[in-house]
Coordinates of C-alpha atoms in Angstrom, one line a residue:
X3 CA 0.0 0.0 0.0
X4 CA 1.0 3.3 -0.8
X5 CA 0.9 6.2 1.8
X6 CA 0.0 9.6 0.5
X7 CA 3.2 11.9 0.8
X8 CA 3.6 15.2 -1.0
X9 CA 7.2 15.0 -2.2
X10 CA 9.2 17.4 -4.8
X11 CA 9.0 16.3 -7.5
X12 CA 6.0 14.2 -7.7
X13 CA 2.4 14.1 -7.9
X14 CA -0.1 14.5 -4.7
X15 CA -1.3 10.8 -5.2
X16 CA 1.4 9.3 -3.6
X17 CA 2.8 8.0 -6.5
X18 CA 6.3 7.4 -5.9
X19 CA 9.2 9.1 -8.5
X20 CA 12.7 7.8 -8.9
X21 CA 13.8 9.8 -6.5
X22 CA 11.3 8.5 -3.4
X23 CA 12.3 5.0 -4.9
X24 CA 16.0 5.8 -4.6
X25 CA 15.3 6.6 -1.5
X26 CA 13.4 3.8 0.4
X27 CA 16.1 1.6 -1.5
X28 CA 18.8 3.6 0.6
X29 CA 16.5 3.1 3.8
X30 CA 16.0 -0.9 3.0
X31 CA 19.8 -1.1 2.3
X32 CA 20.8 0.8 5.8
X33 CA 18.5 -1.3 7.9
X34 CA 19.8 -4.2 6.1
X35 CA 23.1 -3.1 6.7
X36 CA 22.4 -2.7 10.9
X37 CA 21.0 -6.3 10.5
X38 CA 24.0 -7.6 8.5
X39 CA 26.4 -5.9 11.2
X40 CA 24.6 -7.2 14.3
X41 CA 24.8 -11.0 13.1
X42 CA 28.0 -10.6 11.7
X43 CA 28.8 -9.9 14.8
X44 CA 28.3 -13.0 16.4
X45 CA 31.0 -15.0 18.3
X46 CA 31.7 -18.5 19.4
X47 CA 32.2 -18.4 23.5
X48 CA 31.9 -21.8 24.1
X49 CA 31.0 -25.1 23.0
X50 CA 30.0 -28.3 24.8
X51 CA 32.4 -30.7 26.4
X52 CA 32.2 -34.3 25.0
X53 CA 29.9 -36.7 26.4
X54 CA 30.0 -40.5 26.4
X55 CA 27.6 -41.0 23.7
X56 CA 27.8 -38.4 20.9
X57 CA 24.4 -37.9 18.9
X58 CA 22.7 -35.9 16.8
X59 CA 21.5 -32.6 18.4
X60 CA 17.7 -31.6 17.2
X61 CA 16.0 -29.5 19.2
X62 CA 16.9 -26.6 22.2
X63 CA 15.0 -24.7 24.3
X64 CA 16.5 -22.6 27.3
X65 CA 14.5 -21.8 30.5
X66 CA 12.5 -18.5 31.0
X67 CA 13.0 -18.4 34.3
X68 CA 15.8 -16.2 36.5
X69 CA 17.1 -17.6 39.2
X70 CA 19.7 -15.2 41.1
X71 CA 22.6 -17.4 42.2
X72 CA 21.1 -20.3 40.0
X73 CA 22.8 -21.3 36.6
X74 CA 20.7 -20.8 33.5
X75 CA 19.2 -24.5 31.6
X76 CA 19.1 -25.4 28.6
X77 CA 17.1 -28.4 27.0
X78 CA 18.6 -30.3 24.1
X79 CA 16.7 -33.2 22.2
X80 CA 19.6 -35.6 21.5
X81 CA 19.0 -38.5 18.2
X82 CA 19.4 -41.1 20.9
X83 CA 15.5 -40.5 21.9
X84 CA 17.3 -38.5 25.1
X85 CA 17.0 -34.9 26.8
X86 CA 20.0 -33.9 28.0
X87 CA 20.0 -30.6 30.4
X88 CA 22.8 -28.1 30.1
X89 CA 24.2 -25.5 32.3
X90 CA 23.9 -22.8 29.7
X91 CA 27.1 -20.6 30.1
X92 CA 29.4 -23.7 30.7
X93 CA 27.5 -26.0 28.5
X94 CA 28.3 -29.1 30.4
X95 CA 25.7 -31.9 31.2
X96 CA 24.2 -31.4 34.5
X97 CA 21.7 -34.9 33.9
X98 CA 20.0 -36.9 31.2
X99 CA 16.4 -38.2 30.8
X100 CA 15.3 -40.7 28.3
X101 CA 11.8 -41.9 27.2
X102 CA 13.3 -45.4 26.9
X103 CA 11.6 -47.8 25.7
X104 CA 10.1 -44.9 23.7
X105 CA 11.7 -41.9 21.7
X106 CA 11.2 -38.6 22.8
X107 CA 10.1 -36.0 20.2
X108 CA 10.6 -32.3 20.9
X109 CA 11.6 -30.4 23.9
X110 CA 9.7 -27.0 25.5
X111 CA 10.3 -25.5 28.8
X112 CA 7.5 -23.9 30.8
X113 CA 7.0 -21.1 30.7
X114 CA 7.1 -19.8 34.4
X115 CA 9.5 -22.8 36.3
X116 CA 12.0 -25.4 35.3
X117 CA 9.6 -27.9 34.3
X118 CA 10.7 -29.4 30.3
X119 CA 8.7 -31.6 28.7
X120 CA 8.8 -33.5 25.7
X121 CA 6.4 -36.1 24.0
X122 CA 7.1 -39.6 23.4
X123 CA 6.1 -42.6 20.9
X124 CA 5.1 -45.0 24.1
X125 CA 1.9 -42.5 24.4
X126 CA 2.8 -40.2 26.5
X127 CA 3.8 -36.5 27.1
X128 CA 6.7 -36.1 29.9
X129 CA 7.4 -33.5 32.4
X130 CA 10.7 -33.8 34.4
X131 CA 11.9 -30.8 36.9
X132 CA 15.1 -29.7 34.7
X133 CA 16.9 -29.0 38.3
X134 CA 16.0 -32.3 39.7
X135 CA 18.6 -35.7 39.2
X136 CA 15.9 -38.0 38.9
X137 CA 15.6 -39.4 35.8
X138 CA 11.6 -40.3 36.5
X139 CA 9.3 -37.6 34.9
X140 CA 7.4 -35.6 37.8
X141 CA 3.9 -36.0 35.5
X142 CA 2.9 -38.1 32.7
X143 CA -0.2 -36.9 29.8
X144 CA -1.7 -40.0 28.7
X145 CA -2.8 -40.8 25.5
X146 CA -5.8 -42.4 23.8
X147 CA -4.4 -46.1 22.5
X148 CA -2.3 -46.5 20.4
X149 CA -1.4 -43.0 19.9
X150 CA 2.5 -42.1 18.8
X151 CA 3.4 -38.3 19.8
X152 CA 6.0 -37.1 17.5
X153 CA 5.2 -33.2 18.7
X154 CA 3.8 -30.7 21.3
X155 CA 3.8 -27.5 22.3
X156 CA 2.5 -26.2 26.1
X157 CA 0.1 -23.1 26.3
X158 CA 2.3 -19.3 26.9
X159 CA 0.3 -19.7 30.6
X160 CA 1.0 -23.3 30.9
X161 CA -2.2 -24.4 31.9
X162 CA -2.5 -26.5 28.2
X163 CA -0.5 -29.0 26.2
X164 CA -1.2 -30.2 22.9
X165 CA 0.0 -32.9 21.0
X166 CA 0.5 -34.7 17.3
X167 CA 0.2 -38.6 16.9
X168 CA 1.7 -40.5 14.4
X169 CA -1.5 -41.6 11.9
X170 CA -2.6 -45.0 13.3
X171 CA -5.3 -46.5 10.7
X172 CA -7.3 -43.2 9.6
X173 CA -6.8 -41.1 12.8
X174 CA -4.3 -38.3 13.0
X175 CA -4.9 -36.1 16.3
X176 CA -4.6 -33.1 18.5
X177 CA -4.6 -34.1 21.9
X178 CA -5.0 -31.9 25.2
X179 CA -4.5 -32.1 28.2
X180 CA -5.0 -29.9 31.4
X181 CA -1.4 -29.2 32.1
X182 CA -1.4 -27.2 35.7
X183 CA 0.4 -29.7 38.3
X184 CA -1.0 -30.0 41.9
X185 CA -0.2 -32.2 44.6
X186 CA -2.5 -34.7 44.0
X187 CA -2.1 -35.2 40.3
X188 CA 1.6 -36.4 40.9
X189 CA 1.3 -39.9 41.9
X190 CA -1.3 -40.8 38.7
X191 CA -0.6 -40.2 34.9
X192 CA -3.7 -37.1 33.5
X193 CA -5.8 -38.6 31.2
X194 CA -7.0 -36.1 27.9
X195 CA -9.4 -33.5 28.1
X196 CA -10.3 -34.5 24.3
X197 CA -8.8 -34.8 20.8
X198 CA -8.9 -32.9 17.5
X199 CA -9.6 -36.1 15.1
X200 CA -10.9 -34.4 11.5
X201 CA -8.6 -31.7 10.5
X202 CA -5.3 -33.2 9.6
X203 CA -5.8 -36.8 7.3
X204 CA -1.7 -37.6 7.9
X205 CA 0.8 -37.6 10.7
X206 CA 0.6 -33.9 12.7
X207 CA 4.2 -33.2 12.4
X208 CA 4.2 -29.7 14.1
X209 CA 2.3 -28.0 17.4
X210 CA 3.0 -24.7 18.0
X211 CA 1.0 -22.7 20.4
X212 CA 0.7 -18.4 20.0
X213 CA 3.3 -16.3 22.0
X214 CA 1.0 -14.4 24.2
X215 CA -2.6 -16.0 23.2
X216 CA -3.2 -19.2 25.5
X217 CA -5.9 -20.2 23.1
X218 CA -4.6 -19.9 20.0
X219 CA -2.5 -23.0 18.7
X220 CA -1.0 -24.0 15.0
X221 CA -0.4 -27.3 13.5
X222 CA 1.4 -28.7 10.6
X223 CA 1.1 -32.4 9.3
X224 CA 2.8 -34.4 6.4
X225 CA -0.6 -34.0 4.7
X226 CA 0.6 -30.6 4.1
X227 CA -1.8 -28.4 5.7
X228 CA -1.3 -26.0 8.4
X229 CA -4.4 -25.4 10.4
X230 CA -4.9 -22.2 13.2
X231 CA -7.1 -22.9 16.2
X232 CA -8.9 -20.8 19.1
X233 CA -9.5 -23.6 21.5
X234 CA -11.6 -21.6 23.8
X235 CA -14.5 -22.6 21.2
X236 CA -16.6 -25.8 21.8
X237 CA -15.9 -28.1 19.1
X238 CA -13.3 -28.9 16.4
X239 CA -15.1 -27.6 13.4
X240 CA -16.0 -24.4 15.2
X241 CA -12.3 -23.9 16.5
X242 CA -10.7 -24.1 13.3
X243 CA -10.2 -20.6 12.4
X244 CA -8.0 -20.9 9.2
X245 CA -6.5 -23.8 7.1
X246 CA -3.2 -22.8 4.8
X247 CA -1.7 -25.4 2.2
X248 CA 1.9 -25.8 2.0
X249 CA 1.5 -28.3 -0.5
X250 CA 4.0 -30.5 1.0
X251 CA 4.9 -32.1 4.2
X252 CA 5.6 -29.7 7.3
X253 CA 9.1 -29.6 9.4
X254 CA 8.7 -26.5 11.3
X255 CA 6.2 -24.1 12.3
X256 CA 5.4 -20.8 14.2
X257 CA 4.5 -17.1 15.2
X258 CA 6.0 -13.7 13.9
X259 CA 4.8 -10.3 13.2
X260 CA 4.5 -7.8 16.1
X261 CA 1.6 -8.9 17.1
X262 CA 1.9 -12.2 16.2
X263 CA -0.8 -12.6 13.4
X264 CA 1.3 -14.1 10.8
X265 CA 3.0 -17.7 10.7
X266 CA 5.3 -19.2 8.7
X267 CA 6.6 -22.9 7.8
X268 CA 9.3 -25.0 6.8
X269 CA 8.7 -28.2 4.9
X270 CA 10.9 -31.5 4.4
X271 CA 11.9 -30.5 1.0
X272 CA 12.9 -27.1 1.9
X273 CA 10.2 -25.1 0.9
X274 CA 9.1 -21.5 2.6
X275 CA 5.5 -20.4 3.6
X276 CA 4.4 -17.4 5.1
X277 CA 0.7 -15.8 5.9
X278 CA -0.7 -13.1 7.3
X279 CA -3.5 -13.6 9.2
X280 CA -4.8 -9.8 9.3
X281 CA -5.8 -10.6 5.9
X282 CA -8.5 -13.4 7.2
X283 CA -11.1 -10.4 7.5
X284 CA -10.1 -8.1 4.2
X285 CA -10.4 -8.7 0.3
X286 CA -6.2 -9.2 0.2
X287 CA -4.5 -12.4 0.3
X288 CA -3.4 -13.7 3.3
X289 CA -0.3 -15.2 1.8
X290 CA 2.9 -13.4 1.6
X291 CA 5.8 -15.9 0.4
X292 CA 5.2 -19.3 -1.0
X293 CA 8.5 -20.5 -2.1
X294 CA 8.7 -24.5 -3.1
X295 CA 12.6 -24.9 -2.6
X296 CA 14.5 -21.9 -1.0
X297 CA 18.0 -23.4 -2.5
X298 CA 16.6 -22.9 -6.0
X299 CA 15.6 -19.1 -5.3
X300 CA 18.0 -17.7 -2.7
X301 CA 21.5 -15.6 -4.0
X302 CA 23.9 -16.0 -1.3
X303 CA 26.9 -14.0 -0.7
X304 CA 29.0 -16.8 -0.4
X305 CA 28.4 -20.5 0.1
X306 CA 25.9 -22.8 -1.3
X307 CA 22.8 -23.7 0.3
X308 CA 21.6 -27.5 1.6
X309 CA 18.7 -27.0 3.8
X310 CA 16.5 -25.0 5.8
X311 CA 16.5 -25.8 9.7
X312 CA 13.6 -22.9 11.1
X313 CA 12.2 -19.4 11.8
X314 CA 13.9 -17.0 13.8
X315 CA 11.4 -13.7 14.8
X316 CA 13.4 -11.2 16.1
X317 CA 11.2 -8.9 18.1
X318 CA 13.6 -5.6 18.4
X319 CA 13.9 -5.3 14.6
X320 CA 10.5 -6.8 13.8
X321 CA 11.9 -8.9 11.5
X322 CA 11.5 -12.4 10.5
X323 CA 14.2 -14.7 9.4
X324 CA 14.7 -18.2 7.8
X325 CA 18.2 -19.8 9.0
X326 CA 19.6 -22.4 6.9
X327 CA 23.0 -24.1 6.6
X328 CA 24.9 -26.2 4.6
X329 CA 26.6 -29.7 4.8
X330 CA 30.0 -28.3 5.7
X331 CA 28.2 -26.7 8.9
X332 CA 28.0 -22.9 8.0
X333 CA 25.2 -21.0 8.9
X334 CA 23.2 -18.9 6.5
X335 CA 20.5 -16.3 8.0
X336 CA 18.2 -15.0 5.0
X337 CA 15.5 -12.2 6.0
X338 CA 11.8 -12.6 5.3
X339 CA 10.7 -9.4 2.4
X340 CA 7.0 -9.3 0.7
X341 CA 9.9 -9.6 -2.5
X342 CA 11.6 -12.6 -1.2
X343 CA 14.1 -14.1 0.9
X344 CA 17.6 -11.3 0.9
X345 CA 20.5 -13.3 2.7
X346 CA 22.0 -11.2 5.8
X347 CA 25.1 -12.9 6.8
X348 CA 26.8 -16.7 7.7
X349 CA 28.1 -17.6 10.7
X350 CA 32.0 -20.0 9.8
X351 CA 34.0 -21.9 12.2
X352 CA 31.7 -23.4 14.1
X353 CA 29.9 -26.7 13.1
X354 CA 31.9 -29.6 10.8
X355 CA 28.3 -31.2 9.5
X356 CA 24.6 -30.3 9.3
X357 CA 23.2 -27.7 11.7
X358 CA 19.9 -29.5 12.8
X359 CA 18.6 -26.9 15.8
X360 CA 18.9 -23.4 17.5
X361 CA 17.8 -21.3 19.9
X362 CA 17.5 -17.4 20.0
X363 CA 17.6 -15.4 23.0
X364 CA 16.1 -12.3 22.9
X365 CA 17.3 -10.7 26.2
X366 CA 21.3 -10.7 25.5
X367 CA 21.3 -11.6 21.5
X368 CA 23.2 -14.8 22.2
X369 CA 22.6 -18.0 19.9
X370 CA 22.2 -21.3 20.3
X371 CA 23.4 -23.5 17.7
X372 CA 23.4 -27.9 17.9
X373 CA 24.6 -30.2 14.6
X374 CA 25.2 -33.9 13.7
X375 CA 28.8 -33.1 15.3
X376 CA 27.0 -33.7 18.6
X377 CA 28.1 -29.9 19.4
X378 CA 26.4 -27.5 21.1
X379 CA 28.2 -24.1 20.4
X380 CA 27.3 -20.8 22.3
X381 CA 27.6 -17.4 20.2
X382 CA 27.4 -14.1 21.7
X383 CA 27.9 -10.4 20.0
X384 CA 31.1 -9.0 20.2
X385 CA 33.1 -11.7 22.1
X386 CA 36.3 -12.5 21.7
X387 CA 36.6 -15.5 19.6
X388 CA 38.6 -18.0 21.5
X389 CA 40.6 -21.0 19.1
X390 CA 38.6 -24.0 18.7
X391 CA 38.9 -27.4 16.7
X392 CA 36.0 -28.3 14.6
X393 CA 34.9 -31.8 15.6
X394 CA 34.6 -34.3 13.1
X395 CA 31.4 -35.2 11.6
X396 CA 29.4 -38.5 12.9
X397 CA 28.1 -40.8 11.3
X398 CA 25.2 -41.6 13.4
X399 CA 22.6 -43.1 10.5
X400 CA 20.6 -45.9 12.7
X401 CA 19.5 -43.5 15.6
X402 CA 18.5 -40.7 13.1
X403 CA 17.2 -42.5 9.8
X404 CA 15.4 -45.4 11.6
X405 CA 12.3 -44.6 13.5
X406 CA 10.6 -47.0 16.5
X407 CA 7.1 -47.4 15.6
X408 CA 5.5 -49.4 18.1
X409 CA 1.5 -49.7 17.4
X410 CA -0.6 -51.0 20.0
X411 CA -3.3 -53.2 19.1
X412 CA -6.3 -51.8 20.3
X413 CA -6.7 -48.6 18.3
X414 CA -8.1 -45.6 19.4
X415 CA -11.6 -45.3 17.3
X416 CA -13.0 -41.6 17.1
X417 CA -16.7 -41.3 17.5
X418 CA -18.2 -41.0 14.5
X419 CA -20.8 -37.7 14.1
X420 CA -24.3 -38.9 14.4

C-alpha cells in the first residue's frame, strides 16, 4: 500500500518518482546493513564438552525463568531418543532423561518454572523438573491407545498441552490435556481432556501454540496443511479458524509479526511459507511468500545452500528470518521481504556437519546452535573468539534415519458424528 506523501518532484497521489524509490532503497539497504552488522557480529564463546555418547543434536530450548545465584538451563533433544540438560554458560551436562523404551520428540520449557517436557512414541507426554537428578518424569499426559506423539507445544500460561500422533489407521490427532500440576495429580498419569480427530488426514508433524494467546494453537502435518485454532470454542469444526496449504509435508512451524498474526513454515523438502492472518477479515490475500525450494531461489553472498533448519522472529527489529545451513556446517540467515528471501550474513568456524537446531535469545542476542557433530556451540555479539577445533562429523545413520514405531493393538476409534 502506498501512503499519501507530497514529495518534490512528484504528484499529490502518492505516487512514488525515482527519486522516493531511490530513497526507500537507501533506507531498506541501511537497515539491512544494521541487521548484517549485528549477526556478523556473532562469536563462538563456548561449546559443549564431549559426552560419552555423541548424537545428533535436534531441538533446544533454554529456560524462562531467572534464578539469582542459580545457573541458567538449557534443554537439548539428542538423536538417541534422550534430553539432555545443560548448564547454559558452561555448556556441560548437569543430567540426562530418556523416554526409553520410547523416543522422545521435541523439547519445551514452561513457561514460568524449570519444568521441560517432551512427547514420546510410548503415548505419552513427559514433564521432568530440569533442576531435579531423577531421571523419572514428575507427571505423565496419557494418551488415547495406540497414539504415537511425534510433537507438542504447552500453552504461553501453561495451563494446556497439545499434541500430534503418528496416523494410526485413519486417525491423526490433536490431543490436550490440562497441564497445571497439583499435589494430588503427581502420583497418577492425567488422562486427555479431548482430541482434535478431523482436520489433519496424515501424521501432525508440528504443534506450536501463540506467544502471548493461550488459546490460540497452529499445527502442521505431512498432509501438508497448516491449520490455526482458538481452542476456547466448543468443538473442532467451530475452532478451526483458518486452514493454509503448503503443499507438501511440514518440518517446522510458528509465530511472527508484532503482534503475532502471521505464521510461517518450513517443509521436508525445503520449501518457505508465510501468511498473514490480518488478511483473514479483508479482500487481500493472506499469503505473503510461498516458495517451493528456498535453495533454488536464494543468491547468497557466499556459500551454497543445503537446507533450511527454522524461523527465527526477532522482536527488536521486527523482522523475521529463515536460518539455513549447509553440509559443511556454516550457517546462513536470509530475511523474510513481501519480495523474497535477501540473505544477511553466515556464521564459519563453528559446526563440521549439518546444523539440525537453534535457539535465539532475545534478552542478551546470544545464539544457540546444535549439529550432527554432537556440538552445542554458544555465540554471543562481540566476544572475543577464542581457538577451537571443529569436531569431526558422525556418522550416526541408525538412531537418526530409523524410526521405533510401536502400534498398539487396540486402536483408538474416534466417534463417528451422528
Amino acid at each position: 500500500m502506498v501512503s499519501k506523501v507530497r514529495s518534490e518532484g512528484g504528484d499529490h497521489q502518492g505516487i512514488p518518482t525515482s527519486r522516493n524509490k531511490f530513497l526507500l532503497r537507501l533506507d531498506a539497504t541501511a537497515d539491512m546493513e544494521k541487521i548484517e552488522e549485528q549477526f556478523a557480529n556473532l562469536n563462538i564463546v563456548k561449546r559443549s564438552s564431549d559426552t560419552k555418547e555423541p548424537t545428533y543434536l535436534l531441538g533446544i530450548d533454554t529456560s524462562k525463568t531467572v534464578q539469582a545465584e542459580k545457573e541458567n538451563l538449557v534443554a537439548v533433544l539428542c538423536s538417541n531418543g534422550s534430553i539432555r540438560i545443560y548448564d547454559k554458560e558452561r555448556l556441560y551436562v548437569l543430567r540426562e532423561f530418556s523416554g526409553y523404551p520410547g523416543l522422545l520428540n521435541g523439547v519445551k520449557f514452561a513457561n514460568s518454572c524449570d519444568s521441560v517436557y517432551s512427547s514420546c512414541t510410548d503415548g505419552t507426554v513427559k514433564c521432568w523438573d530440569a533442576r531435579l537428578a531423577s531421571e523419572k518424569p514428575v507427571q505423565l499426559f496419557k494418551g488415547y491407545p495406540s497414539n504415537i506423539f511425534i510433537s507438542f507445544d504447552i500453552s504461553c500460561n501453561d495451563h494446556v498441552i497439545c499434541a500430534g500422533t503418528e496416523k494410526v489407521d485413519d486417525d491423526a490427532l490433536l490431543v490436550f490435556w490440562d497441564a497445571r500440576i497439583n499435589s494430588q495429580d503427581l502420583s497418577t498419569a492425567k488422562d486427555p481432556l479431548g482430541a482434535y480427530s478431523e482436520t489433519h488426514s496424515d501424521d501432525v508433524t508440528q504443534v506450536c501454540f501463540h506467544p502471548n494467546n493461550p488459546n490460540m494453537v497452529v499445527s502442521g502435518s505431512t498432509d501438508g496443511l497448516v491449520n490455526v485454532f482458538d481452542i476456547s470454542v466448543d468443538n473442532e469444526e467451530d475452532a478451526l479458524i483458518t486452514t493454509c496449504n503448503s503443499v507438501s509435508s511440514v518440518s517446522c512451524i510458528g509465530w511472527s509479526g508484532k503482534d503475532y498474526k502471521q505464521i510461517y513454515c518450513m517443509t521436508h523438502d525445503e520449501g518457505f511459507c508465510w501468511w498473514d492472518l490480518h488478511h483473514l477479515d479483508t479482500d487481500e490475500p493472506i499469503t505473503c511468500l510461498n516458495i517451493q525450494d528456498v535453495r533454488e531461489v536464494v543468491t547468497l553472498k557466499e556459500g551454497i545452500l543445503d537446507y533450511v533448519i527454522g524461523g527465527l522472529y526477532h522482536e527488536k527489529m521486527d523482522r523475521l528470518f529463515v536460518v539455513g545451513g549447509t553440509n559443511t556446517g556454516m550457517i546462513h540467515l536470509m530475511s523474510c521481504t513481501a519480495s523474497g528471501l535477501i540473505h544477511v550474513t553466515s556464521l564459519h568456524g563453528g559446526h563440521a556437519a549439518t546444523v539440525r537446531s537453534f535457539s535465539w535469545n532475545v534478552q542478551d542476542d546470544s545464539l544457540l546452535t546444535g549439529g550432527e557433530d554432537a556440538q552445542l556451540l554458544l555465540w554471543k555479539p562481540g566476544a572475543i573468539e577464542k581457538t577451537f577445533t571443529k569436531k569431526d562429523s558422525m556418522k550416526i545413520a541408525s538412531s537418526v534415519s530409523q524410526r521405533v514405531r510401536v502400534h498398539s493393538n487396540d486402536s483408538y476409534k474416534r466417534r463417528k458424528k451422528q
